[in-house]
Tab-separated table of C-alpha atoms and ligand atoms in Angstrom:
chain	number	residue	atom	x	y	z
H	1247	UNK	CA	126.791	26.032	-103.231
H	1248	UNK	CA	123.501	25.789	-105.109
H	1249	UNK	CA	125.161	26.531	-108.425
H	1250	UNK	CA	127.630	23.728	-107.766
H	1251	UNK	CA	124.881	21.242	-107.157
H	1252	UNK	CA	123.128	22.311	-110.351
H	1253	UNK	CA	126.393	22.073	-112.181
H	1254	UNK	CA	126.830	18.468	-111.155
H	1255	UNK	CA	123.358	17.752	-112.415
H	1256	UNK	CA	124.069	18.981	-115.949
H	1257	UNK	CA	127.770	18.266	-116.265
H	1258	UNK	CA	127.980	14.869	-114.707
H	1259	UNK	CA	126.243	11.621	-115.142
H	1260	UNK	CA	126.387	8.385	-113.349
H	1261	UNK	CA	128.630	5.439	-114.000
H	1262	UNK	CA	127.244	2.360	-112.352
H	1263	UNK	CA	130.082	0.037	-111.479
H	1264	UNK	CA	127.894	-2.897	-110.668
H	1265	UNK	CA	126.221	-2.459	-114.034
H	1266	UNK	CA	129.525	-2.097	-115.799
H	1267	UNK	CA	130.572	-5.367	-114.264
H	1268	UNK	CA	127.425	-6.987	-115.712
H	1269	UNK	CA	125.827	-7.606	-112.384
H	1270	UNK	CA	122.100	-7.210	-112.633
H	1271	UNK	CA	121.201	-5.952	-109.192
H	1272	UNK	CA	122.272	-2.301	-109.094
H	1273	UNK	CA	122.825	-0.450	-105.885
H	1274	UNK	CA	123.417	3.299	-105.600
H	1275	UNK	CA	126.426	2.407	-103.464
H	1276	UNK	CA	128.217	1.324	-106.613
H	1277	UNK	CA	127.653	4.523	-108.571
H	1278	UNK	CA	130.294	7.038	-109.508
H	1279	UNK	CA	129.725	10.390	-111.156
H	1280	UNK	CA	131.708	11.115	-114.279
H	1281	UNK	CA	131.951	14.296	-116.355
H	1282	UNK	CA	131.869	14.932	-120.071
H	1283	UNK	CA	135.198	16.337	-121.152
H	1284	UNK	CA	133.352	18.959	-123.162
H	1285	UNK	CA	131.764	20.695	-120.162
H	1286	UNK	CA	133.165	24.213	-119.714
H	1287	UNK	CA	134.239	23.746	-116.097
H	1288	UNK	CA	135.691	20.320	-116.588
H	1289	UNK	CA	138.339	20.611	-113.883
H	1290	UNK	CA	135.804	21.590	-111.249
H	1291	UNK	CA	133.458	18.820	-112.352
H	1292	UNK	CA	136.352	16.335	-112.238
H	1293	UNK	CA	137.203	17.333	-108.666
H	1294	UNK	CA	133.566	17.020	-107.629
H	1295	UNK	CA	133.443	13.537	-109.157
H	1296	UNK	CA	136.505	12.478	-107.200
H	1297	UNK	CA	135.041	13.935	-104.008
H	1298	UNK	CA	131.748	12.129	-104.624
H	1299	UNK	CA	133.617	8.871	-105.253
H	1300	UNK	CA	135.371	8.988	-101.873
H	1301	UNK	CA	132.450	7.753	-99.716
H	1302	UNK	CA	131.582	5.096	-102.298
H	1303	UNK	CA	135.117	3.713	-102.331
H	1304	UNK	CA	135.521	4.064	-98.558
H	1305	UNK	CA	132.510	1.815	-97.999
H	1306	UNK	CA	133.774	-0.548	-100.673
H	1307	UNK	CA	132.001	-2.027	-103.674
H	1308	UNK	CA	132.036	-5.751	-102.897
H	1309	UNK	CA	130.422	-6.614	-106.245
H	1310	UNK	CA	133.501	-5.466	-108.103
H	1311	UNK	CA	135.865	-6.774	-105.459
H	1312	UNK	CA	136.669	-3.410	-103.869
H	1313	UNK	CA	137.142	-3.870	-100.144
H	1314	UNK	CA	136.257	-1.064	-97.740
H	1315	UNK	CA	138.979	1.553	-97.386
H	1316	UNK	CA	137.784	3.062	-94.109
H	1317	UNK	CA	138.588	1.320	-91.884
H	1318	UNK	CA	141.387	-0.118	-93.953
H	1319	UNK	CA	142.451	-3.479	-92.638
H	1320	UNK	CA	146.089	-4.515	-93.084
H	1321	UNK	CA	147.278	-7.940	-91.991
H	1322	UNK	CA	150.725	-6.453	-91.468
H	1323	UNK	CA	152.556	-3.181	-91.738
H	1324	UNK	CA	156.322	-3.408	-91.444
H	1325	UNK	CA	158.294	-0.344	-90.652
H	1326	UNK	CA	161.874	-1.166	-91.477
H	1327	UNK	CA	165.075	-0.528	-89.666
H	1328	UNK	CA	166.134	3.093	-89.926
H	1329	UNK	CA	169.717	4.217	-89.673
H	1330	UNK	CA	169.419	7.736	-88.216
H	1331	UNK	CA	168.746	8.688	-84.582
H	1332	UNK	CA	165.592	6.574	-84.763
H	1333	UNK	CA	166.531	3.029	-85.714
H	1334	UNK	CA	163.572	0.847	-84.950
H	1335	UNK	CA	162.106	-2.318	-86.264
H	1336	UNK	CA	158.381	-1.845	-85.798
H	1337	UNK	CA	155.908	-4.426	-87.021
H	1338	UNK	CA	152.168	-4.028	-86.816
H	1339	UNK	CA	149.812	-6.944	-87.120
H	1340	UNK	CA	146.058	-6.972	-87.469
H	1341	UNK	CA	146.159	-3.241	-88.071
H	1342	UNK	CA	143.430	-0.840	-89.130
H	1343	UNK	CA	143.809	2.619	-90.579
H	1344	UNK	CA	140.740	4.618	-89.579
H	1345	UNK	CA	139.699	8.026	-90.912
H	1346	UNK	CA	140.613	8.210	-94.597
H	1347	UNK	CA	136.952	8.883	-95.363
H	1348	UNK	CA	137.483	12.463	-94.197
H	1349	UNK	CA	139.640	13.192	-97.254
H	1350	UNK	CA	138.784	16.358	-99.145
H	1351	UNK	CA	140.272	16.919	-102.570
H	1352	UNK	CA	142.092	20.253	-102.813
H	1353	UNK	CA	143.833	20.178	-106.167
H	1354	UNK	CA	144.081	18.043	-109.244
H	1355	UNK	CA	146.170	17.807	-112.395
H	1356	UNK	CA	145.522	15.475	-115.264
H	1357	UNK	CA	146.714	14.523	-118.673
H	1358	UNK	CA	143.889	12.203	-119.601
H	1359	UNK	CA	145.221	11.313	-123.047
H	1360	UNK	CA	148.478	10.188	-121.479
H	1361	UNK	CA	146.914	8.389	-118.505
H	1362	UNK	CA	148.525	10.623	-115.893
H	1363	UNK	CA	147.011	12.227	-112.822
H	1364	UNK	CA	147.996	13.894	-109.582
H	1365	UNK	CA	145.969	15.333	-106.720
H	1366	UNK	CA	146.202	16.799	-103.239
H	1367	UNK	CA	143.925	15.866	-100.336
H	1368	UNK	CA	143.426	17.346	-96.882
H	1369	UNK	CA	142.151	15.085	-94.146
H	1370	UNK	CA	140.488	17.429	-91.700
H	1371	UNK	CA	140.384	14.877	-88.932
H	1372	UNK	CA	142.499	12.274	-87.187
H	1373	UNK	CA	143.785	9.223	-88.977
H	1374	UNK	CA	144.305	6.442	-86.451
H	1375	UNK	CA	146.494	3.417	-87.010
H	1376	UNK	CA	145.597	0.814	-84.432
H	1377	UNK	CA	146.655	-2.788	-84.051
H	1378	UNK	CA	149.139	-5.057	-82.330
H	1379	UNK	CA	152.757	-3.951	-82.515
H	1380	UNK	CA	156.132	-5.373	-81.751
H	1381	UNK	CA	159.127	-3.060	-81.581
H	1382	UNK	CA	162.859	-3.381	-81.117
H	1383	UNK	CA	165.571	-0.824	-81.577
H	1384	UNK	CA	166.870	2.510	-80.418
H	1385	UNK	CA	165.376	5.954	-80.304
H	1386	UNK	CA	168.049	8.595	-79.743
H	1387	UNK	CA	170.329	6.300	-77.744
H	1388	UNK	CA	167.437	4.888	-75.689
H	1389	UNK	CA	166.744	1.209	-76.256
H	1390	UNK	CA	163.111	0.328	-76.888
H	1391	UNK	CA	161.505	-3.106	-76.870
H	1392	UNK	CA	157.993	-4.398	-76.405
H	1393	UNK	CA	154.778	-5.681	-77.860
H	1394	UNK	CA	151.098	-5.049	-77.299
H	1395	UNK	CA	148.340	-2.796	-78.559
H	1396	UNK	CA	149.207	0.406	-80.299
H	1397	UNK	CA	147.505	3.556	-81.464
H	1398	UNK	CA	149.385	5.924	-83.736
H	1399	UNK	CA	147.229	8.954	-84.526
H	1400	UNK	CA	148.057	11.425	-87.276
H	1401	UNK	CA	146.340	14.760	-86.731
H	1402	UNK	CA	144.970	16.383	-89.905
H	1403	UNK	CA	147.393	14.883	-92.423
H	1404	UNK	CA	147.671	16.213	-95.958
H	1405	UNK	CA	148.169	13.619	-98.654
H	1406	UNK	CA	149.722	14.222	-102.045
H	1407	UNK	CA	148.951	11.730	-104.745
H	1408	UNK	CA	152.069	12.847	-106.582
H	1409	UNK	CA	151.725	10.537	-109.495
H	1410	UNK	CA	149.180	8.096	-110.778
H	1411	UNK	CA	150.272	6.772	-114.126
H	1412	UNK	CA	148.646	4.111	-116.243
H	1413	UNK	CA	149.134	2.327	-119.504
H	1414	UNK	CA	146.393	1.566	-122.033
H	1415	UNK	CA	145.462	-1.937	-123.084
H	1416	UNK	CA	142.770	-3.193	-125.421
H	1417	UNK	CA	140.222	-5.868	-124.549
H	1418	UNK	CA	137.370	-6.807	-126.898
H	1419	UNK	CA	138.023	-3.711	-128.987
H	1420	UNK	CA	137.836	-1.307	-126.041
H	1421	UNK	CA	140.640	0.593	-124.359
H	1422	UNK	CA	141.208	0.157	-120.635
H	1423	UNK	CA	143.917	1.425	-118.306
H	1424	UNK	CA	146.246	-0.568	-116.100
H	1425	UNK	CA	148.029	1.378	-113.375
H	1426	UNK	CA	151.802	1.289	-113.637
H	1427	UNK	CA	152.849	3.718	-110.947
H	1428	UNK	CA	151.286	5.260	-107.853
H	1429	UNK	CA	153.325	7.672	-105.748
H	1430	UNK	CA	151.854	9.047	-102.517
H	1431	UNK	CA	153.443	11.312	-99.971
H	1432	UNK	CA	152.154	12.417	-96.609
H	1433	UNK	CA	152.940	16.066	-97.096
H	1434	UNK	CA	152.155	17.446	-93.681
H	1435	UNK	CA	150.870	16.271	-90.301
H	1436	UNK	CA	149.984	18.737	-87.548
H	1437	UNK	CA	150.857	16.335	-84.767
H	1438	UNK	CA	151.277	12.650	-84.094
H	1439	UNK	CA	150.108	10.912	-80.923
H	1440	UNK	CA	151.700	7.568	-80.149
H	1441	UNK	CA	150.564	5.003	-77.631
H	1442	UNK	CA	152.534	1.755	-77.401
H	1443	UNK	CA	150.983	-0.246	-74.582
H	1444	UNK	CA	153.013	-2.711	-72.574
H	1445	UNK	CA	156.532	-1.628	-73.523
H	1446	UNK	CA	159.461	-3.236	-71.673
H	1447	UNK	CA	157.561	-6.383	-70.791
H	1448	UNK	CA	154.821	-4.447	-69.101
H	1449	UNK	CA	157.037	-2.377	-66.814
H	1450	UNK	CA	154.513	0.417	-66.403
H	1451	UNK	CA	156.868	3.127	-65.247
H	1452	UNK	CA	159.385	2.598	-68.060
H	1453	UNK	CA	156.581	2.153	-70.560
H	1454	UNK	CA	154.873	5.398	-69.531
H	1455	UNK	CA	158.156	7.319	-69.630
H	1456	UNK	CA	158.969	6.016	-73.075
H	1457	UNK	CA	155.513	6.940	-74.360
H	1458	UNK	CA	155.984	10.495	-73.066
H	1459	UNK	CA	159.381	10.593	-74.774
H	1460	UNK	CA	157.947	9.275	-78.047
H	1461	UNK	CA	155.215	11.909	-78.048
H	1462	UNK	CA	157.685	14.690	-77.296
H	1463	UNK	CA	159.852	13.554	-80.198
H	1464	UNK	CA	157.033	12.737	-82.596
H	1465	UNK	CA	158.442	14.923	-85.378
H	1466	UNK	CA	161.607	12.792	-85.632
H	1467	UNK	CA	159.805	9.506	-85.230
H	1468	UNK	CA	157.219	10.223	-87.878
H	1469	UNK	CA	159.967	10.409	-90.508
H	1470	UNK	CA	160.703	6.729	-89.862
H	1471	UNK	CA	157.060	5.701	-90.020
H	1472	UNK	CA	156.016	7.630	-93.120
H	1473	UNK	CA	157.589	5.527	-95.898
H	1474	UNK	CA	155.823	2.376	-94.672
H	1475	UNK	CA	152.464	4.117	-94.339
H	1476	UNK	CA	152.908	5.743	-97.737
H	1477	UNK	CA	153.671	2.456	-99.421
H	1478	UNK	CA	150.663	0.818	-97.743
H	1479	UNK	CA	148.470	3.601	-99.135
H	1480	UNK	CA	150.087	3.305	-102.567
H	1481	UNK	CA	149.326	-0.421	-102.637
H	1482	UNK	CA	145.694	0.252	-101.734
H	1483	UNK	CA	145.242	2.962	-104.368
H	1484	UNK	CA	146.838	0.735	-106.987
H	1485	UNK	CA	144.618	-2.184	-106.055
H	1486	UNK	CA	141.413	-0.119	-106.138
H	1487	UNK	CA	142.478	1.755	-109.252
H	1488	UNK	CA	143.134	-1.461	-111.107
H	1489	UNK	CA	139.824	-2.955	-109.988
H	1490	UNK	CA	138.040	0.070	-111.437
H	1491	UNK	CA	140.062	0.790	-114.532
H	1492	UNK	CA	140.572	-2.747	-115.787
H	1493	UNK	CA	136.801	-3.428	-115.599
H	1494	UNK	CA	135.349	-0.277	-117.088
H	1495	UNK	CA	136.600	1.102	-120.426
H	1496	UNK	CA	138.678	4.259	-120.027
H	1497	UNK	CA	136.371	6.383	-122.176
H	1498	UNK	CA	133.486	5.683	-119.812
H	1499	UNK	CA	135.395	7.454	-117.056
H	1500	UNK	CA	136.344	10.318	-119.366
H	1501	UNK	CA	133.599	10.580	-121.991
H	1502	UNK	CA	134.026	13.132	-124.790
P	2511	NAG	C1	142.599	-8.120	-84.235
P	2511	NAG	O1	142.131	-6.872	-83.715
P	2511	NAG	C2	140.825	-6.919	-83.218
P	2511	NAG	C3	140.394	-5.500	-82.875
P	2511	NAG	O2	141.436	-4.694	-82.486
P	2511	NAG	C4	140.780	-7.875	-82.031
P	2511	NAG	O3	139.474	-7.952	-81.521
P	2511	NAG	C5	141.241	-9.246	-82.476
P	2511	NAG	O4	141.330	-10.113	-81.370
P	2511	NAG	C6	142.614	-9.174	-83.133
P	2511	NAG	N1	142.975	-10.463	-83.719
P	2511	NAG	C7	144.162	-11.044	-83.543
P	2511	NAG	C8	144.372	-12.331	-84.256
P	2511	NAG	O5	145.022	-10.561	-82.837
P	2512	NAG	C1	143.645	6.570	-80.598
P	2512	NAG	O1	144.140	7.716	-79.946
P	2512	NAG	C2	143.402	8.910	-80.180
P	2512	NAG	C3	144.053	10.106	-79.458
P	2512	NAG	O2	145.388	10.007	-79.350
P	2512	NAG	C4	141.982	8.744	-79.682
P	2512	NAG	O3	141.255	9.910	-79.991
P	2512	NAG	C5	141.357	7.548	-80.363
P	2512	NAG	O4	140.066	7.311	-79.835
P	2512	NAG	C6	142.206	6.294	-80.178
P	2512	NAG	N1	141.639	5.231	-81.011
P	2512	NAG	C7	141.389	4.010	-80.560
P	2512	NAG	C8	140.769	3.060	-81.539
P	2512	NAG	O5	141.633	3.665	-79.425
């Protein structure tokens, strides 16, 4: 542990986003660590930089227009009509995703010269999606309808950032990156807890029974929810990535 801390001190230095954006008042909250590509343990240093960036990005860097990521507020999250045994139209409004700050980077691959990256993250905690839902459809022949407050909790999800690919562009003689593609998959979830309050117009007995049923069948239901959650996360990563990489020259993230 001590050697790692020392390593950061010699291998990494600080990239001040607020400074890079020409804003005079610097706050440590806007600082990211970056590593010289020439350090012997570059991969390890790179992973430590990403890990150190997580709390900074989770809190947000308002000065460069990066909104907080934890909690992540979404005005809507639409989970489209499925066609299998779970065919539901589920819309969330005023939703928050809580818990992404617990992400721990586990693996990374990069091809810096070609603007391509991938990484794996474990979230060793719950990720809660809370908000107001409305639902209509069928779950294994049972009709479901209702609206109210919801809490969908993913227990210890693993996230794969399968692809993060950018394209260089030049501005004032310096090269920057614009993100072209972000592909995220929720690789594994230990369990999902679902609470949809007020199903069936507030019929408590039916609502409670359906919630028990949903929790018993979480593994099938999660398959329907994942694509929408994944694309919400992809949009967020793309947005943050572009805020960072179109403001700060690429070589400042990956100095020689
Ligand atoms: C949005 O959610 C918050 C917290 O869950 C709640 O206090 C607020 O009333 C909601 N707003 C709307 C417009 O539903
Ligand atoms: C959501 O549900 C989980 C357990 O299923 C609970 O731990 C958590 O406190 C709930 N979150 C909110 C905001 O109610």
